[in-house]
PDB file of C-alpha atoms in Angstrom:
ATOM      1  CA  MET Y   1     -10.300  36.987 -19.562  1.00 44.00           C
ATOM      2  CA  THR Y   2      -7.825  34.165 -18.961  1.00 47.00           C
ATOM      3  CA  THR Y   3      -8.553  31.173 -16.790  1.00 51.00           C
ATOM      4  CA  ALA Y   4      -5.920  30.088 -14.270  1.00 57.00           C
ATOM      5  CA  ALA Y   5      -4.277  26.796 -15.078  1.00 61.00           C
ATOM      6  CA  ALA Y   6      -5.490  23.889 -12.977  1.00 66.00           C
ATOM      7  CA  PRO Y   7      -2.921  22.707 -10.418  1.00 74.00           C
ATOM      8  CA  ASP Y   8      -1.135  19.485 -11.290  1.00 86.00           C
ATOM      9  CA  LEU Y   9      -1.309  16.930  -8.465  1.00 93.00           C
ATOM     10  CA  GLY Y  10       0.275  14.252 -10.637  1.00 95.00           C
ATOM     11  CA  VAL Y  11       3.207  12.190  -9.400  1.00 96.00           C
ATOM     12  CA  GLN Y  12       5.561   9.842 -11.207  1.00 95.00           C
ATOM     13  CA  ILE Y  13       6.180   6.401  -9.674  1.00 97.00           C
ATOM     14  CA  GLY Y  14       8.773   4.921 -11.970  1.00 95.00           C
ATOM     15  CA  ALA Y  15       7.136   4.366 -15.341  1.00 95.00           C
ATOM     16  CA  VAL Y  16       3.620   4.977 -13.992  1.00 97.00           C
ATOM     17  CA  ARG Y  17       2.067   8.421 -13.874  1.00 97.00           C
ATOM     18  CA  LEU Y  18      -0.599   8.890 -11.174  1.00 97.00           C
ATOM     19  CA  ARG Y  19      -3.071  11.768 -11.348  1.00 97.00           C
ATOM     20  CA  ASN Y  20      -2.491  12.399  -7.623  1.00 97.00           C
ATOM     21  CA  PRO Y  21      -0.495  10.816  -4.790  1.00 98.00           C
ATOM     22  CA  ILE Y  22      -3.437   9.113  -3.017  1.00 98.00           C
ATOM     23  CA  ILE Y  23      -3.454   5.316  -3.360  1.00 98.00           C
ATOM     24  CA  ALA Y  24      -5.919   2.899  -1.752  1.00 98.00           C
ATOM     25  CA  ALA Y  25      -3.857   0.354   0.192  1.00 98.00           C
ATOM     26  CA  SER Y  26      -4.071  -3.395  -0.249  1.00 97.00           C
ATOM     27  CA  GLY Y  27      -6.200  -5.278   2.239  1.00 94.00           C
ATOM     28  CA  THR Y  28      -8.278  -2.253   3.197  1.00 95.00           C
ATOM     29  CA  PHE Y  29     -10.097  -1.558  -0.059  1.00 97.00           C
ATOM     30  CA  GLY Y  30     -11.151  -5.056  -1.112  1.00 97.00           C
ATOM     31  CA  TYR Y  31     -10.816  -5.482  -4.848  1.00 98.00           C
ATOM     32  CA  GLY Y  32     -11.808  -1.855  -5.325  1.00 98.00           C
ATOM     33  CA  LEU Y  33     -15.227  -2.688  -6.693  1.00 98.00           C
ATOM     34  CA  GLU Y  34     -16.716  -2.916  -3.192  1.00 97.00           C
ATOM     35  CA  PHE Y  35     -16.064   0.815  -2.769  1.00 97.00           C
ATOM     36  CA  ALA Y  36     -17.221   1.928  -6.222  1.00 97.00           C
ATOM     37  CA  HIS Y  37     -20.637   3.080  -4.929  1.00 96.00           C
ATOM     38  CA  LEU Y  38     -18.973   5.149  -2.188  1.00 96.00           C
ATOM     39  CA  VAL Y  39     -15.866   6.511  -3.915  1.00 97.00           C
ATOM     40  CA  ASP Y  40     -15.246   7.723  -7.452  1.00 97.00           C
ATOM     41  CA  LEU Y  41     -12.450   5.292  -8.245  1.00 98.00           C
ATOM     42  CA  ASN Y  42     -11.407   7.443 -11.195  1.00 98.00           C
ATOM     43  CA  HIS Y  43     -10.582  10.219  -8.745  1.00 97.00           C
ATOM     44  CA  LEU Y  44      -7.845   8.224  -6.991  1.00 98.00           C
ATOM     45  CA  GLY Y  45      -4.185   8.118  -7.905  1.00 98.00           C
ATOM     46  CA  ALA Y  46      -4.201   4.306  -7.915  1.00 98.00           C
ATOM     47  CA  LEU Y  47      -5.543   1.356  -5.989  1.00 98.00           C
ATOM     48  CA  VAL Y  48      -3.889  -1.843  -4.826  1.00 98.00           C
ATOM     49  CA  VAL Y  49      -6.220  -4.826  -4.619  1.00 98.00           C
ATOM     50  CA  LYS Y  50      -6.120  -7.185  -1.661  1.00 96.00           C
ATOM     51  CA  GLY Y  51      -3.361  -9.788  -1.684  1.00 97.00           C
ATOM     52  CA  LEU Y  52      -3.624 -12.563  -4.257  1.00 98.00           C
ATOM     53  CA  SER Y  53      -2.392 -16.114  -3.750  1.00 97.00           C
ATOM     54  CA  ARG Y  54      -2.044 -19.084  -6.081  1.00 96.00           C
ATOM     55  CA  GLU Y  55      -5.135 -20.759  -4.591  1.00 97.00           C
ATOM     56  CA  PRO Y  56      -8.094 -19.274  -2.680  1.00 97.00           C
ATOM     57  CA  MET Y  57      -7.550 -18.715   1.052  1.00 96.00           C
ATOM     58  CA  GLN Y  58     -10.184 -18.566   3.795  1.00 95.00           C
ATOM     59  CA  GLY Y  59      -8.080 -16.408   6.075  1.00 93.00           C
ATOM     60  CA  ALA Y  60      -7.974 -16.235   9.846  1.00 93.00           C
ATOM     61  CA  THR Y  61     -10.601 -17.147  12.404  1.00 93.00           C
ATOM     62  CA  ALA Y  62     -12.916 -14.364  13.588  1.00 94.00           C
ATOM     63  CA  PRO Y  63     -12.742 -11.880  15.189  1.00 95.00           C
ATOM     64  CA  ARG Y  64     -10.360 -10.280  12.726  1.00 96.00           C
ATOM     65  CA  LEU Y  65     -10.484  -6.580  13.645  1.00 95.00           C
ATOM     66  CA  ILE Y  66     -10.077  -4.971  17.065  1.00 95.00           C
ATOM     67  CA  PRO Y  67      -9.962  -1.213  17.747  1.00 95.00           C
ATOM     68  CA  THR Y  68      -7.024   0.057  19.793  1.00 95.00           C
ATOM     69  CA  PRO Y  69      -6.159   3.522  21.105  1.00 94.00           C
ATOM     70  CA  SER Y  70      -5.483   5.628  17.988  1.00 94.00           C
ATOM     71  CA  GLY Y  71      -5.423   2.564  15.788  1.00 95.00           C
ATOM     72  CA  MET Y  72      -6.603  -0.912  14.947  1.00 96.00           C
ATOM     73  CA  LEU Y  73      -5.390  -4.500  15.149  1.00 96.00           C
ATOM     74  CA  ASN Y  74      -6.169  -6.781  12.236  1.00 95.00           C
ATOM     75  CA  ALA Y  75      -5.615 -10.446  11.588  1.00 94.00           C
ATOM     76  CA  VAL Y  76      -7.533 -11.113   8.379  1.00 94.00           C
ATOM     77  CA  GLY Y  77      -5.048 -13.765   7.311  1.00 91.00           C
ATOM     78  CA  LEU Y  78      -4.897 -12.693   3.656  1.00 92.00           C
ATOM     79  CA  GLN Y  79      -8.292 -14.105   2.736  1.00 96.00           C
ATOM     80  CA  ASN Y  80      -8.752 -13.916  -1.034  1.00 97.00           C
ATOM     81  CA  ILE Y  81     -10.415 -15.653  -3.971  1.00 98.00           C
ATOM     82  CA  GLY Y  82      -7.153 -16.677  -5.629  1.00 98.00           C
ATOM     83  CA  VAL Y  83      -5.398 -15.189  -8.630  1.00 98.00           C
ATOM     84  CA  ARG Y  84      -7.365 -17.060 -11.315  1.00 98.00           C
ATOM     85  CA  ALA Y  85     -10.756 -16.091  -9.885  1.00 98.00           C
ATOM     86  CA  PHE Y  86      -9.560 -12.491  -9.564  1.00 98.00           C
ATOM     87  CA  ILE Y  87      -8.710 -12.375 -13.270  1.00 98.00           C
ATOM     88  CA  ALA Y  88     -12.016 -13.978 -14.255  1.00 98.00           C
ATOM     89  CA  GLU Y  89     -14.385 -12.260 -11.805  1.00 98.00           C
ATOM     90  CA  LYS Y  90     -12.899  -8.917 -10.731  1.00 98.00           C
ATOM     91  CA  LEU Y  91     -10.430  -7.672 -13.312  1.00 98.00           C
ATOM     92  CA  PRO Y  92     -12.958  -7.290 -16.192  1.00 98.00           C
ATOM     93  CA  ALA Y  93     -14.919  -4.706 -14.192  1.00 98.00           C
ATOM     94  CA  LEU Y  94     -11.756  -2.963 -12.977  1.00 98.00           C
ATOM     95  CA  ARG Y  95     -10.705  -2.422 -16.592  1.00 98.00           C
ATOM     96  CA  ASN Y  96     -13.571   0.073 -16.898  1.00 97.00           C
ATOM     97  CA  TYR Y  97     -11.726   2.546 -14.664  1.00 98.00           C
ATOM     98  CA  ALA Y  98      -8.914   4.852 -15.742  1.00 97.00           C
ATOM     99  CA  THR Y  99      -7.209   4.543 -12.354  1.00 98.00           C
ATOM    100  CA  PRO Y 100      -4.075   2.347 -12.383  1.00 98.00           C
ATOM    101  CA  ILE Y 101      -4.749  -1.003 -10.731  1.00 98.00           C
ATOM    102  CA  PHE Y 102      -1.948  -2.812  -8.899  1.00 98.00           C
ATOM    103  CA  ALA Y 103      -2.150  -6.454  -7.852  1.00 98.00           C
ATOM    104  CA  ASN Y 104      -0.711  -7.278  -4.438  1.00 98.00           C
ATOM    105  CA  VAL Y 105       1.025 -10.669  -4.571  1.00 97.00           C
ATOM    106  CA  PHE Y 106       2.085 -12.974  -1.751  1.00 94.00           C
ATOM    107  CA  GLY Y 107       3.068 -16.589  -1.218  1.00 92.00           C
ATOM    108  CA  SER Y 108       4.265 -19.115   1.338  1.00 88.00           C
ATOM    109  CA  CYS Y 109       7.276 -20.008  -0.791  1.00 90.00           C
ATOM    110  CA  LEU Y 110       9.191 -18.534  -3.713  1.00 92.00           C
ATOM    111  CA  ASP Y 111       7.386 -20.738  -6.246  1.00 95.00           C
ATOM    112  CA  ASP Y 112       4.049 -19.297  -5.113  1.00 95.00           C
ATOM    113  CA  TYR Y 113       5.149 -15.739  -5.883  1.00 95.00           C
ATOM    114  CA  ILE Y 114       6.471 -16.758  -9.281  1.00 97.00           C
ATOM    115  CA  GLU Y 115       3.344 -18.711 -10.237  1.00 98.00           C
ATOM    116  CA  VAL Y 116       0.961 -15.882  -9.279  1.00 98.00           C
ATOM    117  CA  LEU Y 117       3.014 -13.319 -11.177  1.00 98.00           C
ATOM    118  CA  LYS Y 118       3.220 -15.475 -14.292  1.00 98.00           C
ATOM    119  CA  ILE Y 119      -0.561 -15.857 -14.293  1.00 98.00           C
ATOM    120  CA  LEU Y 120      -1.038 -12.098 -13.888  1.00 98.00           C
ATOM    121  CA  GLU Y 121       1.451 -11.343 -16.660  1.00 98.00           C
ATOM    122  CA  ASP Y 122      -0.937 -12.922 -19.183  1.00 97.00           C
ATOM    123  CA  ALA Y 123      -3.859 -10.752 -18.043  1.00 98.00           C
ATOM    124  CA  ASP Y 124      -4.688  -7.276 -19.345  1.00 97.00           C
ATOM    125  CA  GLY Y 125      -5.828  -4.351 -17.251  1.00 97.00           C
ATOM    126  CA  LEU Y 126      -3.123  -4.098 -14.601  1.00 98.00           C
ATOM    127  CA  ALA Y 127      -0.646  -1.266 -14.156  1.00 98.00           C
ATOM    128  CA  GLY Y 128       1.766  -3.291 -12.045  1.00 98.00           C
ATOM    129  CA  TYR Y 129       2.392  -5.457  -8.996  1.00 98.00           C
ATOM    130  CA  GLU Y 130       3.056  -4.949  -5.303  1.00 98.00           C
ATOM    131  CA  LEU Y 131       5.124  -7.756  -3.814  1.00 97.00           C
ATOM    132  CA  ASN Y 132       4.117  -8.428  -0.210  1.00 95.00           C
ATOM    133  CA  ILE Y 133       7.194  -9.694   1.646  1.00 94.00           C
ATOM    134  CA  SER Y 134       6.103  -8.273   4.981  1.00 82.00           C
ATOM    135  CA  CYS Y 135       2.709  -9.524   6.220  1.00 64.00           C
ATOM    136  CA  PRO Y 136       2.873 -10.295   9.965  1.00 51.00           C
ATOM    137  CA  ASN Y 137      -0.425 -12.193  10.145  1.00 46.00           C
ATOM    138  CA  VAL Y 138       0.304 -15.501   8.399  1.00 47.00           C
ATOM    139  CA  LYS Y 139       2.242 -18.558   9.542  1.00 45.00           C
ATOM    140  CA  LYS Y 140       4.205 -18.935   6.317  1.00 48.00           C
ATOM    141  CA  GLY Y 141       5.484 -16.373   3.853  1.00 49.00           C
ATOM    142  CA  GLY Y 142       5.355 -12.648   4.388  1.00 55.00           C
ATOM    143  CA  MET Y 143       7.901 -11.558   6.943  1.00 56.00           C
ATOM    144  CA  GLN Y 144      10.152 -14.597   6.482  1.00 63.00           C
ATOM    145  CA  PHE Y 145      11.161 -13.118   3.104  1.00 77.00           C
ATOM    146  CA  GLY Y 146      11.370  -9.493   4.178  1.00 85.00           C
ATOM    147  CA  GLY Y 147      13.761  -9.554   7.128  1.00 88.00           C
ATOM    148  CA  ASP Y 148      17.020 -10.550   5.467  1.00 91.00           C
ATOM    149  CA  PRO Y 149      18.594  -8.614   2.571  1.00 95.00           C
ATOM    150  CA  LEU Y 150      19.752 -11.803   0.827  1.00 94.00           C
ATOM    151  CA  GLN Y 151      16.263 -13.309   0.895  1.00 92.00           C
ATOM    152  CA  VAL Y 152      14.797  -9.982  -0.202  1.00 95.00           C
ATOM    153  CA  ALA Y 153      17.159  -9.939  -3.162  1.00 96.00           C
ATOM    154  CA  ASP Y 154      16.249 -13.528  -4.019  1.00 94.00           C
ATOM    155  CA  VAL Y 155      12.488 -13.072  -3.997  1.00 94.00           C
ATOM    156  CA  VAL Y 156      12.536  -9.664  -5.716  1.00 97.00           C
ATOM    157  CA  GLY Y 157      14.995 -10.869  -8.356  1.00 97.00           C
ATOM    158  CA  ALA Y 158      12.879 -13.960  -9.050  1.00 96.00           C
ATOM    159  CA  ALA Y 159       9.736 -11.830  -9.236  1.00 97.00           C
ATOM    160  CA  ARG Y 160      11.373  -9.376 -11.625  1.00 98.00           C
ATOM    161  CA  LYS Y 161      12.431 -12.244 -13.889  1.00 98.00           C
ATOM    162  CA  ALA Y 162       8.980 -13.871 -13.776  1.00 98.00           C
ATOM    163  CA  ALA Y 163       7.122 -10.601 -14.433  1.00 98.00           C
ATOM    164  CA  PRO Y 164       9.159  -8.242 -16.633  1.00 98.00           C
ATOM    165  CA  ARG Y 165       6.119  -6.752 -18.336  1.00 97.00           C
ATOM    166  CA  ARG Y 166       5.018  -4.327 -15.609  1.00 98.00           C
ATOM    167  CA  PRO Y 167       6.403  -2.221 -12.742  1.00 98.00           C
ATOM    168  CA  LEU Y 168       7.170  -4.032  -9.505  1.00 98.00           C
ATOM    169  CA  TRP Y 169       6.614  -2.390  -6.118  1.00 98.00           C
ATOM    170  CA  VAL Y 170       7.909  -4.125  -2.985  1.00 98.00           C
ATOM    171  CA  LYS Y 171       6.118  -3.755   0.349  1.00 97.00           C
ATOM    172  CA  LEU Y 172       8.626  -3.713   3.203  1.00 97.00           C
ATOM    173  CA  SER Y 173       8.324  -4.838   6.810  1.00 95.00           C
ATOM    174  CA  PRO Y 174       8.859  -2.230   9.540  1.00 95.00           C
ATOM    175  CA  LEU Y 175      10.263  -4.877  11.889  1.00 93.00           C
ATOM    176  CA  VAL Y 176      13.850  -5.009  10.638  1.00 94.00           C
ATOM    177  CA  ALA Y 177      17.156  -3.825  12.076  1.00 93.00           C
ATOM    178  CA  ASP Y 178      18.086  -1.668   9.077  1.00 97.00           C
ATOM    179  CA  ILE Y 179      15.228  -0.880   6.712  1.00 98.00           C
ATOM    180  CA  GLY Y 180      17.548   1.159   4.513  1.00 98.00           C
ATOM    181  CA  LEU Y 181      19.621  -1.956   3.861  1.00 98.00           C
ATOM    182  CA  ILE Y 182      16.484  -3.967   3.065  1.00 97.00           C
ATOM    183  CA  GLY Y 183      15.218  -1.264   0.736  1.00 98.00           C
ATOM    184  CA  ARG Y 184      18.537  -1.084  -1.081  1.00 98.00           C
ATOM    185  CA  ALA Y 185      18.570  -4.882  -1.534  1.00 98.00           C
ATOM    186  CA  ALA Y 186      15.088  -4.721  -3.098  1.00 98.00           C
ATOM    187  CA  ALA Y 187      16.044  -1.821  -5.364  1.00 98.00           C
ATOM    188  CA  GLU Y 188      19.221  -3.489  -6.586  1.00 98.00           C
ATOM    189  CA  ALA Y 189      17.292  -6.714  -7.287  1.00 98.00           C
ATOM    190  CA  GLY Y 190      14.855  -4.927  -9.591  1.00 98.00           C
ATOM    191  CA  ALA Y 191      12.155  -3.164  -7.542  1.00 98.00           C
ATOM    192  CA  ASP Y 192      10.728  -0.097  -9.270  1.00 98.00           C
ATOM    193  CA  ALA Y 193       9.331   1.393  -6.038  1.00 98.00           C
ATOM    194  CA  LEU Y 194       9.076   0.571  -2.332  1.00 98.00           C
ATOM    195  CA  THR Y 195       6.007   0.651  -0.097  1.00 98.00           C
ATOM    196  CA  VAL Y 196       7.036   1.621   3.439  1.00 98.00           C
ATOM    197  CA  ALA Y 197       5.689  -0.085   5.455  1.00 97.00           C
ATOM    198  CA  ASN Y 198       3.410  -2.920   6.466  1.00 95.00           C
ATOM    199  CA  THR Y 199       1.708  -3.196   9.882  1.00 95.00           C
ATOM    200  CA  TYR Y 200       3.471  -3.785  13.202  1.00 95.00           C
ATOM    201  CA  PRO Y 201       3.077  -7.130  15.003  1.00 94.00           C
ATOM    202  CA  ALA Y 202       1.038  -6.523  18.152  1.00 96.00           C
ATOM    203  CA  MET Y 203      -1.639  -8.084  20.344  1.00 96.00           C
ATOM    204  CA  ALA Y 204      -4.696  -7.409  22.466  1.00 96.00           C
ATOM    205  CA  VAL Y 205      -5.840  -9.700  25.294  1.00 97.00           C
ATOM    206  CA  ASP Y 206      -8.885 -10.076  27.503  1.00 96.00           C
ATOM    207  CA  PHE Y 207      -7.424  -9.971  31.017  1.00 96.00           C
ATOM    208  CA  ARG Y 208     -10.413 -11.913  32.345  1.00 97.00           C
ATOM    209  CA  THR Y 209      -9.635 -14.958  30.222  1.00 96.00           C
ATOM    210  CA  GLY Y 210      -6.012 -14.360  29.290  1.00 96.00           C
ATOM    211  CA  LYS Y 211      -6.968 -15.025  25.655  1.00 96.00           C
ATOM    212  CA  SER Y 212      -6.415 -12.951  22.556  1.00 97.00           C
ATOM    213  CA  ARG Y 213      -9.205 -10.640  21.475  1.00 97.00           C
ATOM    214  CA  LEU Y 214      -8.467 -11.751  17.917  1.00 97.00           C
ATOM    215  CA  GLY Y 215      -8.981 -15.131  16.329  1.00 95.00           C
ATOM    216  CA  ASN Y 216      -5.198 -15.193  15.971  1.00 94.00           C
ATOM    217  CA  GLN Y 217      -2.902 -14.748  18.949  1.00 95.00           C
ATOM    218  CA  THR Y 218      -1.443 -11.618  17.361  1.00 94.00           C
ATOM    219  CA  GLY Y 219      -2.288  -9.164  14.613  1.00 94.00           C
ATOM    220  CA  GLY Y 220      -0.973  -6.157  12.742  1.00 95.00           C
ATOM    221  CA  LEU Y 221      -1.199  -2.710  14.338  1.00 97.00           C
ATOM    222  CA  SER Y 222      -2.136   0.164  12.027  1.00 98.00           C
ATOM    223  CA  GLY Y 223      -3.687   3.615  12.201  1.00 97.00           C
ATOM    224  CA  PRO Y 224      -2.595   7.037  13.498  1.00 97.00           C
ATOM    225  CA  ALA Y 225      -0.615   5.503  16.385  1.00 97.00           C
ATOM    226  CA  ILE Y 226       2.054   4.183  14.004  1.00 98.00           C
ATOM    227  CA  LYS Y 227       2.495   7.288  11.842  1.00 98.00           C
ATOM    228  CA  PRO Y 228       5.488   8.784  13.685  1.00 98.00           C
ATOM    229  CA  ILE Y 229       7.348   5.461  13.489  1.00 98.00           C
ATOM    230  CA  THR Y 230       6.632   4.858   9.824  1.00 98.00           C
ATOM    231  CA  LEU Y 231       7.419   8.465   8.959  1.00 98.00           C
ATOM    232  CA  ARG Y 232      10.938   7.839  10.270  1.00 98.00           C
ATOM    233  CA  LEU Y 233      11.202   4.639   8.256  1.00 98.00           C
ATOM    234  CA  VAL Y 234      10.359   6.506   5.039  1.00 98.00           C
ATOM    235  CA  TRP Y 235      13.035   9.062   5.917  1.00 97.00           C
ATOM    236  CA  GLU Y 236      15.554   6.249   6.542  1.00 98.00           C
ATOM    237  CA  VAL Y 237      14.788   4.463   3.272  1.00 98.00           C
ATOM    238  CA  ARG Y 238      14.974   7.721   1.309  1.00 97.00           C
ATOM    239  CA  LYS Y 239      18.617   8.043   2.363  1.00 97.00           C
ATOM    240  CA  SER Y 240      19.411   4.580   0.963  1.00 98.00           C
ATOM    241  CA  VAL Y 241      17.618   4.363  -2.395  1.00 98.00           C
ATOM    242  CA  GLU Y 242      16.871   6.510  -5.418  1.00 97.00           C
ATOM    243  CA  ILE Y 243      13.721   4.708  -6.560  1.00 98.00           C
ATOM    244  CA  PRO Y 244      10.311   6.108  -5.509  1.00 97.00           C
ATOM    245  CA  ILE Y 245       8.946   5.441  -2.025  1.00 98.00           C
ATOM    246  CA  ILE Y 246       5.254   5.114  -1.190  1.00 98.00           C
ATOM    247  CA  GLY Y 247       4.483   5.949   2.443  1.00 98.00           C
ATOM    248  CA  LEU Y 248       1.899   3.895   4.319  1.00 98.00           C
ATOM    249  CA  GLY Y 249       0.934   4.270   7.954  1.00 98.00           C
ATOM    250  CA  GLY Y 250      -1.639   6.312   9.855  1.00 98.00           C
ATOM    251  CA  ILE Y 251      -2.697   8.703   7.098  1.00 98.00           C
ATOM    252  CA  GLU Y 252      -6.021  10.389   7.863  1.00 97.00           C
ATOM    253  CA  LYS Y 253      -5.561  14.087   7.079  1.00 97.00           C
ATOM    254  CA  VAL Y 254      -4.070  16.106   4.233  1.00 96.00           C
ATOM    255  CA  GLU Y 255      -1.342  17.209   6.640  1.00 95.00           C
ATOM    256  CA  ASP Y 256      -0.369  13.553   7.064  1.00 97.00           C
ATOM    257  CA  VAL Y 257       0.029  13.199   3.303  1.00 97.00           C
ATOM    258  CA  LEU Y 258       2.207  16.295   3.081  1.00 95.00           C
ATOM    259  CA  GLU Y 259       4.386  15.154   5.981  1.00 96.00           C
ATOM    260  CA  TYR Y 260       5.154  11.888   4.212  1.00 97.00           C
ATOM    261  CA  LEU Y 261       5.923  13.707   0.981  1.00 96.00           C
ATOM    262  CA  SER Y 262       8.183  16.147   2.811  1.00 94.00           C
ATOM    263  CA  VAL Y 263      10.440  13.339   4.127  1.00 95.00           C
ATOM    264  CA  GLY Y 264      10.859  11.701   0.741  1.00 95.00           C
ATOM    265  CA  ALA Y 265       7.737   9.768  -0.233  1.00 97.00           C
ATOM    266  CA  ALA Y 266       6.512  10.233  -3.800  1.00 96.00           C
ATOM    267  CA  ALA Y 267       2.977   9.088  -2.929  1.00 98.00           C
ATOM    268  CA  VAL Y 268       1.055   7.560  -0.037  1.00 98.00           C
ATOM    269  CA  GLN Y 269      -1.264   4.652   0.572  1.00 98.00           C
ATOM    270  CA  VAL Y 270      -4.354   4.991   2.751  1.00 98.00           C
ATOM    271  CA  GLY Y 271      -5.370   1.928   4.731  1.00 97.00           C
ATOM    272  CA  THR Y 272      -7.041   1.965   8.148  1.00 97.00           C
ATOM    273  CA  ALA Y 273      -8.772   5.292   7.455  1.00 97.00           C
ATOM    274  CA  SER Y 274     -10.927   3.501   4.863  1.00 97.00           C
ATOM    275  CA  PHE Y 275     -12.310   1.212   7.597  1.00 94.00           C
ATOM    276  CA  VAL Y 276     -13.332   4.218   9.678  1.00 92.00           C
ATOM    277  CA  ASN Y 277     -14.532   6.280   6.716  1.00 96.00           C
ATOM    278  CA  PRO Y 278     -14.978   4.473   3.389  1.00 96.00           C
ATOM    279  CA  GLY Y 279     -14.706   7.785   1.545  1.00 97.00           C
ATOM    280  CA  ALA Y 280     -11.383   8.754   3.146  1.00 98.00           C
ATOM    281  CA  THR Y 281      -9.257   8.313   0.008  1.00 98.00           C
ATOM    282  CA  GLU Y 282     -11.387  10.553  -2.183  1.00 97.00           C
ATOM    283  CA  GLN Y 283     -11.726  13.119   0.612  1.00 97.00           C
ATOM    284  CA  LEU Y 284      -7.936  13.333   0.833  1.00 98.00           C
ATOM    285  CA  VAL Y 285      -7.751  13.980  -2.907  1.00 96.00           C
ATOM    286  CA  ARG Y 286     -10.303  16.765  -2.592  1.00 95.00           C
ATOM    287  CA  GLY Y 287      -8.401  18.148   0.375  1.00 93.00           C
ATOM    288  CA  LEU Y 288      -5.230  18.390  -1.705  1.00 93.00           C
ATOM    289  CA  GLU Y 289      -7.209  20.107  -4.446  1.00 89.00           C
ATOM    290  CA  ARG Y 290      -8.544  22.661  -1.955  1.00 88.00           C
ATOM    291  CA  ILE Y 291      -5.056  23.438  -0.686  1.00 85.00           C
ATOM    292  CA  THR Y 292      -3.950  24.298  -4.221  1.00 78.00           C
ATOM    293  CA  ASN Y 293      -6.609  26.999  -4.371  1.00 71.00           C
ATOM    294  CA  THR Y 294      -4.895  28.971  -1.605  1.00 70.00           C
ATOM    295  CA  ALA Y 295      -1.280  27.782  -1.697  1.00 66.00           C
ATOM    296  CA  LYS Y 296      -0.297  29.603  -4.903  1.00 66.00           C
ATOM    297  CA  ALA Y 297       1.153  26.327  -6.131  1.00 69.00           C
ATOM    298  CA  PHE Y 298       0.642  24.372  -9.319  1.00 70.00           C
ATOM    299  CA  THR Y 299       2.448  21.088  -8.630  1.00 80.00           C
ATOM    300  CA  ILE Y 300       2.447  18.716  -5.695  1.00 83.00           C
ATOM    301  CA  ASN Y 301       6.117  19.523  -5.010  1.00 80.00           C
ATOM    302  CA  GLU Y 302       5.305  23.221  -4.733  1.00 80.00           C
ATOM    303  CA  ILE Y 303       2.452  22.431  -2.357  1.00 77.00           C
ATOM    304  CA  VAL Y 304       4.811  20.485  -0.108  1.00 78.00           C
ATOM    305  CA  LYS Y 305       7.361  23.305  -0.134  1.00 76.00           C
ATOM    306  CA  ASN Y 306       4.698  25.904   0.697  1.00 72.00           C
ATOM    307  CA  PHE Y 307       3.366  23.692   3.482  1.00 68.00           C
ATOM    308  CA  ALA Y 308       6.859  23.418   4.944  1.00 66.00           C
ATOM    309  CA  ALA Y 309       7.441  27.175   4.720  1.00 68.00           C
ATOM    310  CA  GLU Y 310       4.136  28.025   6.377  1.00 68.00           C
ATOM    311  CA  ASN Y 311       4.767  25.576   9.240  1.00 64.00           C
ATOM    312  CA  SER Y 312       8.436  26.329   9.861  1.00 59.00           C
TER     313      SER Y 312
END
């Protein structure tokens, strides 16, 4: 009696092979270790730790999270322990997992990005970097680098030169006139993959006081409400670049994953769903595995094609 071969959910993101296309998104999964008692980290395709800066940051004033219809507003302000403390306190434990670990990197100026990357280059245990040039919730940095193709090329080129040892992903802003042009600028400057996209600047107010419901005046909108918009952005970027795209925005169900893959994403990141259900990432992996039992498919590409055929 022969045993059927196990389906292969693996995906290739540049030089990095992931066992499946489900990645825990930066800023929603802590440093990964906080979820280790709830999720089998070795079951994920990869995880991206929360953004790292040159020095520790306290982040924004509370409240930082506000639910919205079909979504959430956040203004955490990139709170983190700093790159050196991450290497000393978090990375040793993360090395115990087989899952690729990516460090999200941000800064308020170009020198900050370069310094953080140089420090990380000397550390072992990382699979690569995700360059955040798109955060809408800080006064300096973030979106100021991600809205102009020349600035994108400058920061990505400098990052590539400072950190040649590992793959470099670039996280794009959705709030640009031509995201295909921005993606192409990042790719030509040395990006190995693109994360599409960050949250959308938005706000929530208390009409009785006229004040923001967040500690900040504005925050970043995420969750199911943004999925149709970000799905289009992935489709737009796919037409402009050949490097892999990682879709991020409103993914809660297996169908969401397959929709992103069908418009050109090679993998997806799961963010807000982890706030609602800490086990969401692993449940999505198991959902993909279940689909393979009935889809008569043995690779993730075949699963996507079968999904499209059945829903056409």
